[in-house]
Amino acid sequence: MPRVSRDYLDRRREEILAAALRCFAREGFHRTTMQDIVAESGLSPGALYRYFAAKEDLIAAIAARHHAAELALLRDAAERADVRLALRALVRAFLERLSDPGEQEWRRVTVQLWGEALRSPRVMRVVREGLDEPLAALAKLLRRVPGIDANATARLVASLFQGLVLQQAWDPALDVAAYARAAESLIDAVLGAAPARHSALVRQPRSRTSRQRR
Amino acid sequence: MPRVSRDYLDRRREEILAAALRCFAREGFHRTTMQDIVAESGLSPGALYRYFAAKEDLIAAIAARHHAAELALLRDAAERADVRLALRALVRAFLERLSDPGEQEWRRVTVQLWGEALRSPRVMRVVREGLDEPLAALAKLLRRVPGIDANATARLVASLFQGLVLQQAWDPALDVAAYARAAESLIDAVLGAAPARHSALVRQPRSRTSRQRR
Amino acid sequence: MPRVSRDYLDRRREEILAAALRCFAREGFHRTTMQDIVAESGLSPGALYRYFAAKEDLIAAIAARHHAAELALLRDAAERADVRLALRALVRAFLERLSDPGEQEWRRVTVQLWGEALRSPRVMRVVREGLDEPLAALAKLLRRVPGIDANATARLVASLFQGLVLQQAWDPALDVAAYARAAESLIDAVLGAAPARHSALVRQPRSRTSRQRR
Amino acid sequence: MPRVSRDYLDRRREEILAAALRCFAREGFHRTTMQDIVAESGLSPGALYRYFAAKEDLIAAIAARHHAAELALLRDAAERADVRLALRALVRAFLERLSDPGEQEWRRVTVQLWGEALRSPRVMRVVREGLDEPLAALAKLLRRVPGIDANATARLVASLFQGLVLQQAWDPALDVAAYARAAESLIDAVLGAAPARHSALVRQPRSRTSRQRR
DNA sequence: AATGAATGAGCTTTCATTCAT
DNA sequence: TATGAATGAAAGCTCATTCAT
């Protein structure tokens, strides 16, 4: 019989994940100590361990949360009837996310997750699910396009997003909008049609400030 | 006046890097201890530290070596007169590398490097050089294609390779050849021509066995 | 909100300092390992580091404690109206301390501190405070004596104590009482009066056994 | 049958000791590595070890050299017929040494030696000889003064010198000349005579520059 | 005699996790 | 439930010394 409401517990959980995310983005998984997260979250070590039994659980939970959001975004875009419009919506949605400074922390952590998956079967499971489901959704969409290998092409599309995440993590001043425009041209070319107008792409707030990460 | 030849020293250095690479691929940077590398290399800690003053130096040296090889591969392909042939040669060369089981360790380490760069300015420097030079070479090549943003498109191409490395690291059974074929179709589409025959792509030695690492 | 009382924490701290003192006296700063202190204190390394973040902190804390006690002793003696009586009280108090076998460890550590100060700005600060305050108190006292350089003479007096500490550390069988008597004669001579009776000087428990430490 | 002259060997030995002294003065015994001395002396480790079989041998050799010079200085002064003149000559000679910047390194090392003696029986032996012989010479001199404890007073005099060395090591800007004057007044008082003129005391080159030793 | 690469025990410090209160 | 002091294995790295050349 819980002494506090389920809701309260969930909120605490979210706070911890948010604190952990900030730490991981700032210092990396391995340089972040549980004490750092304890300090960032304002909890005590004992309290923290009631919610997450190990450091790796934090990593996995963050990854799961992350991928759920991405899959939602993808499904949302993929519902469109027209393949081209769907892909374009996807590019635009993704670009919007990348431009959100609040999401930058996710980005940095994502890249670390990729490497971490190679070490931890636990993280690998989450990360692969995070890729497989989007791949399936993309492939389903692309199967409507004749003359292409839908599965392989889905992977190409995934690569375009992964590469962008990576390159932007390394260089936050990267011109995301130009990348997106080029990606749309590419999509148009593949879909074998005249390029559509790039109506109203979100403008990339290119922060030209020196990006240093000590 | 050194007691041993320059050559001997260089060989030792290479042996150490090879030992470190094996360890990093197996256990990850952070789970690999210097003792692990010492054991793997058959040296003593003191000897190891004569060659590399810190663990991070090993990481950076491995990255540098890695990128030099990749750049060479890229330059080699890019010297072809025809853009399409150059890109195709590049895809093929890359695919061959990926198929080489001896290179699998590099792949796994590469993905870790990506995350590590976010934490270590030292590694970031090496990693960015490892991207910037290929990007410049690709952009130079793509500038010959009218109507595209050469720089952004170069990044797209880089993404295709990065995504492939990542996806293959996660799943060594990935059908690299299918990915390559789809990439070539994509290139053809962008270059605005009828797809060429995929004459003799290297066959991917698909190991279908599930690989688990504790 | 600490789980244990402030008092408990303070006691632990003192225990650690006492353990460290024993180790330092026995083996010297540099030959004493943190593991030695851990073993001597009965704590774990982690616990030790909760109280003192570095080995040097232990040294500095011991020095500070030491000097506070000495300053108190000096101030106590210096409050006497008569200069001669004050100096004599000081000599006597000091002699008593030196005779206390419980203080022998402090002595041995003191001498090491002197050298350590030359290397560590941290220790130097503590050590200089430990000299400057007594010097000021002595000079203040000596300013009442006409015809002498109070500051320089204060340093002479300090030297008499320092030399005694040093010589006794090297030879615990040293005849401290004889040294003290000679010092009192010297003080009498300087103060330009007939030597007073050496009423009741504490007897030095001369351990004549040769002490060897490996 | 030596391949090189005895003289050559001796010169090498001296060079090594000089290099070691510089290192010890700069970094302290324990922070100085044999590699530091190797670098400072321009030799190789192997060569260094032909002359001194262990680090401690260097320390002991430096101490022995040091004390021989001091004893000579003392004997030189003590030869005088008049006790007062002898002591005054001693003070003056000592003061000159202290003022010599070339000797500052010895001073810093001396203080470390004092602590080191407590750890190393080897060093203790040298250090005690370095005190006992001067004490004997001083006591012999002071036995001519009636009504004093020659041995204890010899120790007082030694303390005056030890304290000066210590205090100057901590603060090179210390007014050595004032200290010497006060010491002479003290001697005069003890010898029961009117203070003599302080004719030509060596001037202390008071460097008021900030004395920092990192 | 000299060289300098190599040795390897041992150092200080860290940190994920536990558990008495 | 929450607290935070405690644990202790293990990490990265150093350095006095040796010895094959």
mmCIF file of N, CA and C in Angstrom, chain A residues 128, chain B residues 98-101 104 108 167-177 203-213:
data_model
loop_
_atom_site.group_PDB
_atom_site.id
_atom_site.type_symbol
_atom_site.label_atom_id
_atom_site.label_comp_id
_atom_site.label_asym_id
_atom_site.label_seq_id
_atom_site.Cartn_x
_atom_site.Cartn_y
_atom_site.Cartn_z
ATOM 1 N N ARG A 128 18.086 -0.524 -29.946
ATOM 2 C CA ARG A 128 17.644 -1.218 -31.160
ATOM 3 C C ARG A 128 16.148 -1.091 -31.353
ATOM 4 N N LEU B 98 33.929 -2.218 -44.643
ATOM 5 C CA LEU B 98 32.971 -2.658 -43.634
ATOM 6 C C LEU B 98 32.875 -4.171 -43.587
ATOM 7 N N SER B 99 33.085 -4.771 -44.744
ATOM 8 C CA SER B 99 32.951 -6.216 -44.801
ATOM 9 C C SER B 99 34.161 -6.917 -44.208
ATOM 10 N N ASP B 100 35.255 -6.221 -44.169
ATOM 11 C CA ASP B 100 36.465 -6.819 -43.623
ATOM 12 C C ASP B 100 36.307 -7.037 -42.123
ATOM 13 N N PRO B 101 36.324 -8.299 -41.736
ATOM 14 C CA PRO B 101 36.132 -8.555 -40.288
ATOM 15 C C PRO B 101 37.238 -7.928 -39.451
ATOM 16 N N GLN B 104 36.170 -4.637 -38.157
ATOM 17 C CA GLN B 104 34.992 -4.542 -37.288
ATOM 18 C C GLN B 104 35.326 -3.864 -35.967
ATOM 19 N N ARG B 108 33.435 -0.511 -34.104
ATOM 20 C CA ARG B 108 32.871 -0.416 -32.763
ATOM 21 C C ARG B 108 33.507 0.737 -31.988
ATOM 22 N N GLN B 167 24.660 1.556 -37.782
ATOM 23 C CA GLN B 167 23.682 0.474 -37.881
ATOM 24 C C GLN B 167 24.365 -0.884 -37.975
ATOM 25 N N GLN B 168 25.516 -0.895 -38.626
ATOM 26 C CA GLN B 168 26.225 -2.165 -38.701
ATOM 27 C C GLN B 168 26.871 -2.533 -37.370
ATOM 28 N N ALA B 169 27.310 -1.516 -36.649
ATOM 29 C CA ALA B 169 27.892 -1.799 -35.331
ATOM 30 C C ALA B 169 26.837 -2.428 -34.424
ATOM 31 N N TRP B 170 25.620 -1.949 -34.542
ATOM 32 C CA TRP B 170 24.544 -2.482 -33.720
ATOM 33 C C TRP B 170 24.113 -3.869 -34.183
ATOM 34 N N ASP B 171 24.217 -4.052 -35.483
ATOM 35 C CA ASP B 171 23.753 -5.315 -36.029
ATOM 36 C C ASP B 171 24.698 -5.774 -37.131
ATOM 37 N N PRO B 172 25.702 -6.536 -36.773
ATOM 38 C CA PRO B 172 26.696 -6.979 -37.755
ATOM 39 C C PRO B 172 26.078 -7.799 -38.880
ATOM 40 N N ALA B 173 24.847 -8.300 -38.660
ATOM 41 C CA ALA B 173 24.212 -9.101 -39.707
ATOM 42 C C ALA B 173 23.507 -8.220 -40.731
ATOM 43 N N LEU B 174 23.590 -6.925 -40.533
ATOM 44 C CA LEU B 174 22.944 -5.981 -41.461
ATOM 45 C C LEU B 174 23.349 -6.262 -42.903
ATOM 46 N N ASP B 175 22.406 -6.131 -43.805
ATOM 47 C CA ASP B 175 22.694 -6.378 -45.217
ATOM 48 C C ASP B 175 23.359 -5.152 -45.828
ATOM 49 N N VAL B 176 24.657 -5.129 -45.707
ATOM 50 C CA VAL B 176 25.417 -3.966 -46.159
ATOM 51 C C VAL B 176 25.290 -3.769 -47.663
ATOM 52 N N ALA B 177 25.263 -4.859 -48.380
ATOM 53 C CA ALA B 177 25.194 -4.752 -49.839
ATOM 54 C C ALA B 177 23.892 -4.100 -50.284
ATOM 55 N N ARG B 203 30.360 -8.904 -52.074
ATOM 56 C CA ARG B 203 29.316 -9.579 -51.308
ATOM 57 C C ARG B 203 29.604 -9.471 -49.812
ATOM 58 N N GLN B 204 28.573 -9.168 -49.081
ATOM 59 C CA GLN B 204 28.702 -9.024 -47.616
ATOM 60 C C GLN B 204 28.683 -10.390 -46.961
ATOM 61 N N PRO B 205 29.707 -10.741 -46.215
ATOM 62 C CA PRO B 205 29.729 -12.050 -45.532
ATOM 63 C C PRO B 205 28.845 -12.005 -44.301
ATOM 64 N N ARG B 206 27.564 -12.081 -44.545
ATOM 65 C CA ARG B 206 26.583 -11.914 -43.473
ATOM 66 C C ARG B 206 26.691 -12.955 -42.373
ATOM 67 N N SER B 207 27.236 -12.639 -41.259
ATOM 68 C CA SER B 207 27.243 -13.594 -40.143
ATOM 69 C C SER B 207 25.918 -13.457 -39.427
ATOM 70 N N ARG B 208 25.133 -14.449 -39.520
ATOM 71 C CA ARG B 208 23.769 -14.365 -38.994
ATOM 72 C C ARG B 208 23.701 -14.773 -37.513
ATOM 73 N N THR B 209 24.812 -15.238 -37.022
ATOM 74 C CA THR B 209 24.804 -15.650 -35.621
ATOM 75 C C THR B 209 24.595 -14.452 -34.723
ATOM 76 N N SER B 210 23.775 -14.684 -33.700
ATOM 77 C CA SER B 210 23.558 -13.574 -32.769
ATOM 78 C C SER B 210 24.814 -13.407 -31.935
ATOM 79 N N ARG B 211 25.268 -12.190 -31.825
ATOM 80 C CA ARG B 211 26.471 -11.960 -31.028
ATOM 81 C C ARG B 211 26.032 -11.355 -29.697
ATOM 82 N N GLN B 212 26.384 -12.004 -28.650
ATOM 83 C CA GLN B 212 26.099 -11.373 -27.364
ATOM 84 C C GLN B 212 27.420 -11.028 -26.700
ATOM 85 N N ARG B 213 27.421 -9.874 -26.088
ATOM 86 C CA ARG B 213 28.567 -9.460 -25.260
ATOM 87 C C ARG B 213 27.974 -9.140 -23.906
#
